[in-house]
Amino acid sequence: MSNLTAVRVHGNSKDSPAKIVFTGSKICGSGRFSNVYSTMMIVPEEMRVAIKNVWSTTEDARMQTEDCAEVQILSKLYHPAIANLLYYFTRDGDTESQKLHCLVLDFMPADMAKLRESGVKFDVLDAKVYSYQLFSAIAYLSSKNVVHMDVKPNNIVINHETGLLKLADFGNARRLDSEERRGPSYQVTRFYRPPELLFGCEHFTCAIDVWSVACVSFEFIANSTLFKARSTADQISLLIDVFGYPSDDDIKGMKIRRPRVGRKKARTIEKFTSNILDSVMYEMLNKTLVYNPTKRLSADEVLALPFYDAVRMRPPLKRSNGGSVPEIIVTYLQKKLAERLGNSREAH
Ligand SMILES: Nc1ncnc2c1ncn2[C@@H]1O[C@H](COP(=O)(O)OP(=O)(O)OP(=O)(O)O)[C@@H](O)[C@H]1O
């Protein structure tokens, strides 16, 4: 049993650090600078949580946990489709100078990559339910001017029994102070990296997450990776093969120099994927997988597409495991509707 002192996030800002007690812990994932454990928190509240232990590097050995970029970003966010930060605390690491920054997060039993590796195949309804939650997570992020920058199957945690999903790993996330911001263009794991970043754009917007979520949505539907190339150059060739050479308008919208690659006629996403999907799915992909970020649908607009009609059905449809489409989605829709009605009332 571990007995520590932690800061509660989203509580009263004057809350002083409180006693936090966990019992039993099992590693459930790891990254370059972290280990993630599943554990039972018993004080101050009883719930299963994930603890992400991020070890400090020599350069940031003196940094306080509250100043870590991931803690800074997550403490201002709260959404049902996000692995929310609940508490944080600091622990000693293996060496005297090393510290562990510990993030207590909402827990989910598996990530999408592990589910796929274990042989789980998502049916069309589940694919829509998961894709919907991902788009609602990034719609929320964009309303907060935050871009996740690394949407990929390992960073999507799921409870496949309930059909609930949460976007995790905000280690690369950024706040866009003005509408756009300079940054290195090699961010976002290659298969899910949008064209503007592949072509070297340094002024990106929240539209980059839309591209990544569209790629992951295809993966939920088709159970295979959409754009899978071995290098950045191959990834670019693949996109040119599917979408053709970008037009002058696209180049302007992506804020890039004219790419020095061979010109090709677009093969179309339908031909590239051997026409395996139905028309509403292609409509979603064709409106999100667009070179020009200013012409890509926003996450909020994607949520209104007919592709998600099945997710909006009342009473909620039954999933193949006998459970219903999660109520949380319906709640989110009602909230959105109330917001829209509120806005239109203000406008009149
Ligand atoms: N909230 C959570 N609930 C359950 N499992 C989680 C949770 N957060 C992370 N994991 C698991 O831990 C793994 C690593 O977590 P995360 O991606 O946050 O670490 P990271 O150090 O930032 O990784 P990377 O070096 O790949 O960026 C995830 O792939 C996932 O399997």
mmCIF file of C-alpha atoms and ligand atoms in Angstrom:
data_model
loop_
_atom_site.group_PDB
_atom_site.id
_atom_site.type_symbol
_atom_site.label_atom_id
_atom_site.label_comp_id
_atom_site.label_asym_id
_atom_site.label_seq_id
_atom_site.Cartn_x
_atom_site.Cartn_y
_atom_site.Cartn_z
ATOM 1 C CA MET A 1 0.000 0.000 0.000
ATOM 2 C CA SER A 2 1.382 3.452 -0.923
ATOM 3 C CA ASN A 3 0.583 6.415 1.273
ATOM 4 C CA LEU A 4 1.403 9.794 -0.323
ATOM 5 C CA THR A 5 0.340 13.416 -0.625
ATOM 6 C CA ALA A 6 -1.190 14.645 -3.879
ATOM 7 C CA VAL A 7 -2.708 17.749 -5.417
ATOM 8 C CA ARG A 8 -6.293 17.384 -6.579
ATOM 9 C CA VAL A 9 -6.972 18.740 -10.070
ATOM 10 C CA HIS A 10 -10.294 20.522 -10.829
ATOM 11 C CA GLY A 11 -10.954 20.835 -7.118
ATOM 12 C CA ASN A 12 -11.087 24.095 -5.242
ATOM 13 C CA SER A 13 -7.952 26.030 -6.194
ATOM 14 C CA LYS A 14 -7.294 26.585 -2.488
ATOM 15 C CA ASP A 15 -7.349 22.807 -1.771
ATOM 16 C CA SER A 16 -4.184 21.902 0.069
ATOM 17 C CA PRO A 17 -2.390 18.686 -0.949
ATOM 18 C CA ALA A 18 -4.344 15.717 0.406
ATOM 19 C CA LYS A 19 -3.457 12.231 1.533
ATOM 20 C CA ILE A 20 -3.720 9.721 -1.321
ATOM 21 C CA VAL A 21 -3.598 5.942 -0.836
ATOM 22 C CA PHE A 22 -3.316 3.229 -3.473
ATOM 23 C CA THR A 23 -3.336 -0.507 -3.170
ATOM 24 C CA GLY A 24 -1.979 -3.079 -5.629
ATOM 25 C CA SER A 25 -0.482 -1.951 -8.899
ATOM 26 C CA LYS A 26 0.228 -3.589 -12.230
ATOM 27 C CA ILE A 27 2.109 -2.117 -15.168
ATOM 28 C CA CYS A 28 -0.259 -1.505 -18.079
ATOM 29 C CA GLY A 29 1.912 0.427 -20.509
ATOM 30 C CA SER A 30 5.164 2.244 -21.013
ATOM 31 C CA GLY A 31 6.663 4.946 -23.165
ATOM 32 C CA ARG A 32 10.070 6.512 -23.742
ATOM 33 C CA PHE A 33 10.024 8.490 -20.489
ATOM 34 C CA SER A 34 7.281 6.842 -18.500
ATOM 35 C CA ASN A 35 5.657 3.756 -17.049
ATOM 36 C CA VAL A 36 1.912 3.554 -16.645
ATOM 37 C CA TYR A 37 0.336 1.455 -13.868
ATOM 38 C CA SER A 38 -3.192 0.352 -13.165
ATOM 39 C CA THR A 39 -3.949 0.681 -9.459
ATOM 40 C CA MET A 40 -6.821 0.974 -6.991
ATOM 41 C CA MET A 41 -7.034 4.369 -5.292
ATOM 42 C CA ILE A 42 -8.751 4.013 -1.906
ATOM 43 C CA VAL A 43 -8.249 7.516 -0.401
ATOM 44 C CA PRO A 44 -9.549 10.236 -1.026
ATOM 45 C CA GLU A 45 -11.992 8.388 -3.310
ATOM 46 C CA GLU A 46 -12.333 4.756 -4.263
ATOM 47 C CA MET A 47 -11.770 4.130 -7.933
ATOM 48 C CA ARG A 48 -9.464 2.313 -10.356
ATOM 49 C CA VAL A 49 -6.987 4.786 -11.831
ATOM 50 C CA ALA A 50 -3.952 4.839 -14.081
ATOM 51 C CA ILE A 51 -0.744 6.346 -12.688
ATOM 52 C CA LYS A 52 1.680 7.659 -15.281
ATOM 53 C CA ASN A 53 5.152 7.973 -13.729
ATOM 54 C CA VAL A 54 7.242 10.306 -15.843
ATOM 55 C CA TRP A 55 10.903 10.405 -14.865
ATOM 56 C CA SER A 56 12.659 13.736 -15.014
ATOM 57 C CA THR A 57 15.630 14.154 -17.317
ATOM 58 C CA THR A 58 18.901 15.665 -16.072
ATOM 59 C CA GLU A 59 18.033 18.974 -17.768
ATOM 60 C CA ASP A 60 14.685 19.349 -16.022
ATOM 61 C CA ALA A 61 15.672 17.729 -12.702
ATOM 62 C CA ARG A 62 14.548 20.806 -10.777
ATOM 63 C CA MET A 63 11.192 21.153 -12.490
ATOM 64 C CA GLN A 64 8.132 20.907 -10.242
ATOM 65 C CA THR A 65 5.468 18.370 -11.280
ATOM 66 C CA GLU A 66 2.888 21.171 -11.589
ATOM 67 C CA ASP A 67 5.146 22.840 -14.202
ATOM 68 C CA CYS A 68 5.365 19.771 -16.496
ATOM 69 C CA ALA A 69 3.806 20.575 -19.867
ATOM 70 C CA GLU A 70 1.468 17.562 -19.687
ATOM 71 C CA VAL A 71 0.185 18.562 -16.221
ATOM 72 C CA GLN A 72 -0.182 22.200 -17.294
ATOM 73 C CA ILE A 73 -2.288 21.249 -20.327
ATOM 74 C CA LEU A 74 -4.370 18.503 -18.669
ATOM 75 C CA SER A 75 -5.228 20.556 -15.588
ATOM 76 C CA LYS A 76 -7.247 22.921 -17.787
ATOM 77 C CA LEU A 77 -9.171 20.126 -19.558
ATOM 78 C CA TYR A 78 -12.067 17.878 -18.585
ATOM 79 C CA HIS A 79 -14.072 15.791 -21.031
ATOM 80 C CA PRO A 80 -15.675 12.326 -21.033
ATOM 81 C CA ALA A 81 -13.563 11.205 -24.011
ATOM 82 C CA ILE A 82 -10.243 12.276 -22.457
ATOM 83 C CA ALA A 83 -8.115 10.385 -19.915
ATOM 84 C CA ASN A 84 -8.563 13.245 -17.437
ATOM 85 C CA LEU A 85 -5.926 14.204 -14.879
ATOM 86 C CA LEU A 86 -7.405 13.700 -11.396
ATOM 87 C CA TYR A 87 -4.417 14.212 -9.064
ATOM 88 C CA TYR A 88 -0.679 14.630 -9.320
ATOM 89 C CA PHE A 89 2.245 14.192 -6.945
ATOM 90 C CA THR A 90 6.031 13.833 -6.932
ATOM 91 C CA ARG A 91 8.103 10.828 -5.841
ATOM 92 C CA ASP A 92 11.810 10.129 -5.518
ATOM 93 C CA GLY A 93 13.312 8.253 -8.432
ATOM 94 C CA ASP A 94 16.029 5.579 -8.397
ATOM 95 C CA THR A 95 18.857 8.082 -8.044
ATOM 96 C CA GLU A 96 19.106 10.991 -5.646
ATOM 97 C CA SER A 97 18.830 13.606 -8.391
ATOM 98 C CA GLN A 98 15.982 11.898 -10.220
ATOM 99 C CA LYS A 99 12.343 12.670 -9.544
ATOM 100 C CA LEU A 100 9.189 10.947 -10.714
ATOM 101 C CA HIS A 101 6.308 13.160 -11.808
ATOM 102 C CA CYS A 102 3.194 11.066 -11.105
ATOM 103 C CA LEU A 103 -0.065 11.747 -12.934
ATOM 104 C CA VAL A 104 -3.238 10.057 -11.623
ATOM 105 C CA LEU A 105 -5.541 9.596 -14.616
ATOM 106 C CA ASP A 106 -8.881 8.050 -15.575
ATOM 107 C CA PHE A 107 -8.180 4.372 -16.245
ATOM 108 C CA MET A 108 -9.318 2.261 -19.189
ATOM 109 C CA PRO A 109 -8.480 -1.465 -19.519
ATOM 110 C CA ALA A 110 -6.710 -1.505 -22.920
ATOM 111 C CA ASP A 111 -5.427 0.658 -25.715
ATOM 112 C CA MET A 112 -6.625 0.338 -29.310
ATOM 113 C CA ALA A 113 -3.280 -1.042 -30.542
ATOM 114 C CA LYS A 114 -3.289 -3.807 -27.914
ATOM 115 C CA LEU A 115 -6.924 -4.659 -28.651
ATOM 116 C CA ARG A 116 -6.074 -5.018 -32.349
ATOM 117 C CA GLU A 117 -2.958 -7.097 -31.556
ATOM 118 C CA SER A 118 -5.077 -9.405 -29.406
ATOM 119 C CA GLY A 119 -7.281 -10.091 -32.433
ATOM 120 C CA VAL A 120 -10.272 -7.844 -31.625
ATOM 121 C CA LYS A 121 -12.077 -6.762 -34.811
ATOM 122 C CA PHE A 122 -14.372 -3.763 -34.437
ATOM 123 C CA ASP A 123 -17.754 -4.026 -36.168
ATOM 124 C CA VAL A 124 -19.220 -1.033 -38.019
ATOM 125 C CA LEU A 125 -21.342 0.204 -35.088
ATOM 126 C CA ASP A 126 -18.397 0.033 -32.662
ATOM 127 C CA ALA A 127 -16.170 1.754 -35.223
ATOM 128 C CA LYS A 128 -18.700 4.607 -35.409
ATOM 129 C CA VAL A 129 -19.107 4.776 -31.615
ATOM 130 C CA TYR A 130 -15.321 5.012 -31.108
ATOM 131 C CA SER A 131 -14.729 7.380 -34.010
ATOM 132 C CA TYR A 132 -17.519 9.633 -32.688
ATOM 133 C CA GLN A 133 -15.944 9.847 -29.236
ATOM 134 C CA LEU A 134 -12.534 10.636 -30.725
ATOM 135 C CA PHE A 135 -13.939 13.462 -32.837
ATOM 136 C CA SER A 136 -15.848 14.783 -29.802
ATOM 137 C CA ALA A 137 -12.571 14.765 -27.809
ATOM 138 C CA ILE A 138 -10.730 16.805 -30.431
ATOM 139 C CA ALA A 139 -13.743 19.108 -30.974
ATOM 140 C CA TYR A 140 -13.469 19.897 -27.254
ATOM 141 C CA LEU A 141 -9.677 20.361 -27.522
ATOM 142 C CA SER A 142 -10.069 22.751 -30.407
ATOM 143 C CA SER A 143 -12.654 24.770 -28.398
ATOM 144 C CA LYS A 144 -9.870 25.123 -25.795
ATOM 145 C CA ASN A 145 -7.259 25.937 -28.460
ATOM 146 C CA VAL A 146 -5.346 22.768 -27.693
ATOM 147 C CA VAL A 147 -3.916 20.413 -30.281
ATOM 148 C CA HIS A 148 -3.083 16.849 -29.198
ATOM 149 C CA MET A 149 -0.335 16.267 -31.807
ATOM 150 C CA ASP A 150 -0.104 12.490 -31.426
ATOM 151 C CA VAL A 151 -3.425 10.769 -32.040
ATOM 152 C CA LYS A 152 -2.633 7.105 -32.749
ATOM 153 C CA PRO A 153 -3.902 3.675 -31.599
ATOM 154 C CA ASN A 154 -1.451 3.398 -28.632
ATOM 155 C CA ASN A 155 -2.776 6.696 -27.270
ATOM 156 C CA ILE A 156 -6.437 5.720 -27.424
ATOM 157 C CA VAL A 157 -7.601 3.811 -24.361
ATOM 158 C CA ILE A 158 -10.814 1.839 -24.467
ATOM 159 C CA ASN A 159 -13.233 -0.114 -22.333
ATOM 160 C CA HIS A 160 -14.479 -2.459 -25.055
ATOM 161 C CA GLU A 161 -17.155 -3.864 -22.752
ATOM 162 C CA THR A 162 -18.902 -0.513 -22.219
ATOM 163 C CA GLY A 163 -17.920 0.993 -25.574
ATOM 164 C CA LEU A 164 -16.273 3.999 -23.911
ATOM 165 C CA LEU A 165 -13.076 5.548 -25.242
ATOM 166 C CA LYS A 166 -10.609 8.143 -23.950
ATOM 167 C CA LEU A 167 -7.830 10.002 -25.700
ATOM 168 C CA ALA A 168 -4.607 9.656 -23.658
ATOM 169 C CA ASP A 169 -0.980 10.868 -23.679
ATOM 170 C CA PHE A 170 -0.960 14.642 -23.735
ATOM 171 C CA GLY A 171 2.856 14.635 -23.629
ATOM 172 C CA ASN A 172 3.071 16.285 -27.072
ATOM 173 C CA ALA A 173 -0.057 18.427 -26.777
ATOM 174 C CA ARG A 174 0.203 22.189 -27.174
ATOM 175 C CA ARG A 175 -1.871 25.236 -26.585
ATOM 176 C CA LEU A 176 -2.137 27.374 -29.705
ATOM 177 C CA ASP A 177 -1.841 30.850 -28.242
ATOM 178 C CA SER A 178 -2.940 32.662 -31.335
ATOM 179 C CA GLU A 179 -4.820 30.810 -34.042
ATOM 180 C CA GLU A 180 -1.627 29.176 -35.321
ATOM 181 C CA ARG A 181 1.845 28.621 -33.995
ATOM 182 C CA ARG A 182 5.311 27.758 -35.271
ATOM 183 C CA GLY A 183 6.689 24.354 -34.439
ATOM 184 C CA PRO A 184 8.791 21.559 -35.856
ATOM 185 C CA SER A 185 6.957 19.667 -38.595
ATOM 186 C CA TYR A 186 8.164 16.153 -37.695
ATOM 187 C CA GLN A 187 5.582 15.816 -34.924
ATOM 188 C CA VAL A 188 2.770 13.234 -35.015
ATOM 189 C CA THR A 189 3.563 9.566 -35.650
ATOM 190 C CA ARG A 190 4.213 9.088 -39.387
ATOM 191 C CA PHE A 191 1.146 7.011 -40.432
ATOM 192 C CA TYR A 192 -1.177 9.581 -38.849
ATOM 193 C CA ARG A 193 0.828 12.706 -39.783
ATOM 194 C CA PRO A 194 -1.175 15.181 -41.888
ATOM 195 C CA PRO A 195 0.158 16.369 -45.267
ATOM 196 C CA GLU A 196 0.948 19.929 -44.112
ATOM 197 C CA LEU A 197 3.402 18.519 -41.524
ATOM 198 C CA LEU A 198 4.847 15.966 -43.966
ATOM 199 C CA PHE A 199 5.469 18.821 -46.431
ATOM 200 C CA GLY A 200 7.217 20.892 -43.735
ATOM 201 C CA CYS A 201 4.553 23.370 -42.552
ATOM 202 C CA GLU A 202 5.436 25.096 -39.284
ATOM 203 C CA HIS A 203 2.200 27.049 -38.859
ATOM 204 C CA PHE A 204 -0.312 24.427 -37.963
ATOM 205 C CA THR A 205 -3.837 24.509 -36.566
ATOM 206 C CA CYS A 206 -6.167 22.105 -34.752
ATOM 207 C CA ALA A 207 -6.939 20.639 -38.213
ATOM 208 C CA ILE A 208 -3.920 18.367 -37.815
ATOM 209 C CA ASP A 209 -5.803 16.279 -35.229
ATOM 210 C CA VAL A 210 -8.743 15.964 -37.646
ATOM 211 C CA TRP A 211 -6.483 14.217 -40.203
ATOM 212 C CA SER A 212 -5.089 11.828 -37.557
ATOM 213 C CA VAL A 213 -8.543 10.982 -36.157
ATOM 214 C CA ALA A 214 -9.842 10.306 -39.690
ATOM 215 C CA CYS A 215 -6.950 7.848 -40.262
ATOM 216 C CA VAL A 216 -7.655 6.129 -36.932
ATOM 217 C CA SER A 217 -11.395 6.018 -37.761
ATOM 218 C CA PHE A 218 -10.577 4.141 -40.968
ATOM 219 C CA GLU A 219 -8.500 1.743 -38.861
ATOM 220 C CA PHE A 220 -11.498 1.090 -36.585
ATOM 221 C CA ILE A 221 -13.706 0.427 -39.619
ATOM 222 C CA ALA A 222 -11.331 -1.603 -41.776
ATOM 223 C CA ASN A 223 -9.092 -3.087 -39.063
ATOM 224 C CA SER A 224 -6.020 -2.050 -41.035
ATOM 225 C CA THR A 225 -3.780 1.042 -41.138
ATOM 226 C CA LEU A 226 -4.754 3.457 -43.918
ATOM 227 C CA PHE A 227 -1.457 5.114 -44.882
ATOM 228 C CA LYS A 228 1.459 2.909 -43.889
ATOM 229 C CA ALA A 229 4.848 3.836 -45.345
ATOM 230 C CA ARG A 230 8.415 3.091 -44.246
ATOM 231 C CA SER A 231 9.806 6.615 -44.377
ATOM 232 C CA THR A 232 8.643 10.207 -44.553
ATOM 233 C CA ALA A 233 9.475 10.272 -48.303
ATOM 234 C CA ASP A 234 7.387 7.115 -48.868
ATOM 235 C CA GLN A 235 4.548 8.540 -46.779
ATOM 236 C CA ILE A 236 4.519 11.629 -49.028
ATOM 237 C CA SER A 237 4.571 9.466 -52.204
ATOM 238 C CA LEU A 238 1.648 7.478 -50.850
ATOM 239 C CA LEU A 239 -0.432 10.625 -50.313
ATOM 240 C CA ILE A 240 0.484 11.972 -53.768
ATOM 241 C CA ASP A 241 -0.593 8.632 -55.227
ATOM 242 C CA VAL A 242 -4.003 8.819 -53.510
ATOM 243 C CA PHE A 243 -4.751 12.574 -53.622
ATOM 244 C CA GLY A 244 -2.602 13.718 -56.572
ATOM 245 C CA TYR A 245 -0.156 16.635 -56.578
ATOM 246 C CA PRO A 246 -1.508 19.465 -54.362
ATOM 247 C CA SER A 247 -3.148 22.388 -56.208
ATOM 248 C CA ASP A 248 -1.899 26.000 -55.807
ATOM 249 C CA ASP A 249 -4.793 26.581 -53.413
ATOM 250 C CA ASP A 250 -3.807 23.523 -51.328
ATOM 251 C CA ILE A 251 -0.165 24.672 -51.200
ATOM 252 C CA LYS A 252 -1.282 28.096 -49.972
ATOM 253 C CA GLY A 253 -3.644 26.536 -47.400
ATOM 254 C CA MET A 254 -0.899 24.201 -46.111
ATOM 255 C CA LYS A 255 1.542 27.158 -45.877
ATOM 256 C CA ILE A 256 4.299 25.162 -47.565
ATOM 257 C CA ARG A 257 6.718 25.530 -50.467
ATOM 258 C CA ARG A 258 5.853 23.742 -53.723
ATOM 259 C CA PRO A 259 6.754 20.084 -52.980
ATOM 260 C CA ARG A 260 9.640 18.714 -55.075
ATOM 261 C CA VAL A 261 8.016 15.406 -55.903
ATOM 262 C CA GLY A 262 6.720 13.844 -59.105
ATOM 263 C CA ARG A 263 3.217 14.806 -60.241
ATOM 264 C CA LYS A 264 0.547 12.134 -60.325
ATOM 265 C CA LYS A 265 -3.165 12.013 -61.002
ATOM 266 C CA ALA A 266 -5.236 11.257 -57.891
ATOM 267 C CA ARG A 267 -6.183 7.611 -57.534
ATOM 268 C CA THR A 268 -8.945 8.548 -55.035
ATOM 269 C CA ILE A 269 -9.457 7.116 -51.583
ATOM 270 C CA GLU A 270 -12.195 4.800 -52.929
ATOM 271 C CA LYS A 271 -9.846 3.088 -55.426
ATOM 272 C CA PHE A 272 -6.946 3.060 -52.957
ATOM 273 C CA THR A 273 -9.123 1.191 -50.421
ATOM 274 C CA SER A 274 -10.649 -1.106 -53.104
ATOM 275 C CA ASN A 275 -14.156 0.331 -52.541
ATOM 276 C CA ILE A 276 -14.657 -1.711 -49.379
ATOM 277 C CA LEU A 277 -16.627 0.951 -47.496
ATOM 278 C CA ASP A 278 -20.122 2.354 -47.982
ATOM 279 C CA SER A 279 -20.892 5.846 -49.266
ATOM 280 C CA VAL A 280 -21.418 7.593 -45.883
ATOM 281 C CA MET A 281 -18.022 6.343 -44.701
ATOM 282 C CA TYR A 282 -16.344 7.655 -47.862
ATOM 283 C CA GLU A 283 -18.155 10.966 -47.376
ATOM 284 C CA MET A 284 -16.548 11.256 -43.893
ATOM 285 C CA LEU A 285 -13.095 10.344 -45.225
ATOM 286 C CA ASN A 286 -13.368 12.593 -48.297
ATOM 287 C CA LYS A 287 -14.303 15.601 -46.150
ATOM 288 C CA THR A 288 -11.557 15.072 -43.557
ATOM 289 C CA LEU A 289 -8.652 13.679 -45.589
ATOM 290 C CA VAL A 290 -8.209 16.910 -47.511
ATOM 291 C CA TYR A 291 -4.808 18.490 -48.216
ATOM 292 C CA ASN A 292 -5.883 22.026 -47.432
ATOM 293 C CA PRO A 293 -6.376 22.328 -43.627
ATOM 294 C CA THR A 294 -8.697 25.304 -44.107
ATOM 295 C CA LYS A 295 -11.012 23.130 -46.221
ATOM 296 C CA ARG A 296 -10.894 20.096 -43.911
ATOM 297 C CA LEU A 297 -14.128 19.786 -41.897
ATOM 298 C CA SER A 298 -13.741 20.834 -38.273
ATOM 299 C CA ALA A 299 -14.262 18.081 -35.677
ATOM 300 C CA ASP A 300 -17.630 19.628 -34.722
ATOM 301 C CA GLU A 301 -18.772 19.520 -38.353
ATOM 302 C CA VAL A 302 -17.649 15.892 -38.691
ATOM 303 C CA LEU A 303 -19.862 14.925 -35.731
ATOM 304 C CA ALA A 304 -22.938 16.113 -37.649
ATOM 305 C CA LEU A 305 -22.288 13.865 -40.691
ATOM 306 C CA PRO A 306 -24.768 11.076 -41.640
ATOM 307 C CA PHE A 307 -21.935 8.596 -40.950
ATOM 308 C CA TYR A 308 -22.830 8.928 -37.246
ATOM 309 C CA ASP A 309 -26.644 8.568 -37.598
ATOM 310 C CA ALA A 310 -26.497 5.110 -35.975
ATOM 311 C CA VAL A 311 -24.738 6.609 -32.941
ATOM 312 C CA ARG A 312 -27.547 9.164 -32.504
ATOM 313 C CA MET A 313 -30.460 6.695 -32.655
ATOM 314 C CA ARG A 314 -32.981 6.841 -29.798
ATOM 315 C CA PRO A 315 -33.428 4.490 -28.054
ATOM 316 C CA PRO A 316 -29.704 3.748 -28.360
ATOM 317 C CA LEU A 317 -28.821 0.814 -30.622
ATOM 318 C CA LYS A 318 -27.563 -2.419 -29.119
ATOM 319 C CA ARG A 319 -23.906 -3.279 -29.626
ATOM 320 C CA SER A 320 -22.863 -6.797 -30.644
ATOM 321 C CA ASN A 321 -21.978 -7.653 -27.012
ATOM 322 C CA GLY A 322 -25.572 -6.899 -25.946
ATOM 323 C CA GLY A 323 -24.787 -3.521 -24.323
ATOM 324 C CA SER A 324 -26.170 -0.219 -25.616
ATOM 325 C CA VAL A 325 -24.346 2.570 -27.400
ATOM 326 C CA PRO A 326 -22.991 4.504 -24.384
ATOM 327 C CA GLU A 327 -25.336 7.063 -22.894
ATOM 328 C CA ILE A 328 -22.435 9.487 -22.604
ATOM 329 C CA ILE A 329 -22.574 10.121 -26.345
ATOM 330 C CA VAL A 330 -26.231 11.059 -26.124
ATOM 331 C CA THR A 331 -25.476 13.351 -23.163
ATOM 332 C CA TYR A 332 -22.729 15.060 -25.179
ATOM 333 C CA LEU A 333 -25.137 15.588 -28.085
ATOM 334 C CA GLN A 334 -27.770 17.084 -25.788
ATOM 335 C CA LYS A 335 -25.205 19.469 -24.316
ATOM 336 C CA LYS A 336 -24.107 20.554 -27.791
ATOM 337 C CA LEU A 337 -27.720 21.130 -28.812
ATOM 338 C CA ALA A 338 -28.360 23.198 -25.669
ATOM 339 C CA GLU A 339 -25.245 25.272 -26.422
ATOM 340 C CA ARG A 340 -26.414 25.888 -29.987
ATOM 341 C CA LEU A 341 -29.907 26.888 -28.821
ATOM 342 C CA GLY A 342 -28.293 29.173 -26.219
ATOM 343 C CA ASN A 343 -26.130 30.809 -28.885
ATOM 344 C CA SER A 344 -29.023 31.342 -31.267
ATOM 345 C CA ARG A 345 -31.060 32.861 -28.425
ATOM 346 C CA GLU A 346 -28.216 35.268 -27.713
ATOM 347 C CA ALA A 347 -27.988 36.113 -31.395
ATOM 348 C CA HIS A 348 -31.675 37.149 -31.541
HETATM 349 N N1 LIG B 1 -5.305 6.359 -18.759
HETATM 350 C C1 LIG B 1 -4.805 5.185 -19.134
HETATM 351 N N2 LIG B 1 -5.469 4.030 -18.872
HETATM 352 C C2 LIG B 1 -4.930 2.842 -19.256
HETATM 353 N N3 LIG B 1 -3.769 2.688 -19.923
HETATM 354 C C3 LIG B 1 -3.072 3.795 -20.214
HETATM 355 C C4 LIG B 1 -3.542 5.099 -19.846
HETATM 356 N N4 LIG B 1 -2.658 6.009 -20.274
HETATM 357 C C5 LIG B 1 -1.688 5.319 -20.888
HETATM 358 N N5 LIG B 1 -1.919 3.995 -20.866
HETATM 359 C C6 LIG B 1 -1.076 2.923 -21.457
HETATM 360 O O1 LIG B 1 0.291 3.270 -21.293
HETATM 361 C C7 LIG B 1 0.928 3.431 -22.581
HETATM 362 C C8 LIG B 1 1.950 4.547 -22.503
HETATM 363 O O2 LIG B 1 1.303 5.737 -22.085
HETATM 364 P P1 LIG B 1 1.671 7.160 -22.713
HETATM 365 O O3 LIG B 1 1.524 7.089 -24.201
HETATM 366 O O4 LIG B 1 0.884 8.204 -22.012
HETATM 367 O O5 LIG B 1 3.220 7.242 -22.326
HETATM 368 P P2 LIG B 1 4.379 8.061 -23.058
HETATM 369 O O6 LIG B 1 5.612 7.917 -22.216
HETATM 370 O O7 LIG B 1 3.913 9.453 -23.311
HETATM 371 O O8 LIG B 1 4.523 7.271 -24.409
HETATM 372 P P3 LIG B 1 5.382 7.689 -25.709
HETATM 373 O O9 LIG B 1 6.812 7.659 -25.330
HETATM 374 O O10 LIG B 1 5.000 6.614 -26.693
HETATM 375 O O11 LIG B 1 4.884 9.053 -26.109
HETATM 376 C C9 LIG B 1 -0.223 3.653 -23.573
HETATM 377 O O12 LIG B 1 0.133 3.207 -24.877
HETATM 378 C C10 LIG B 1 -1.330 2.812 -22.965
HETATM 379 O O13 LIG B 1 -1.185 1.446 -23.337
#
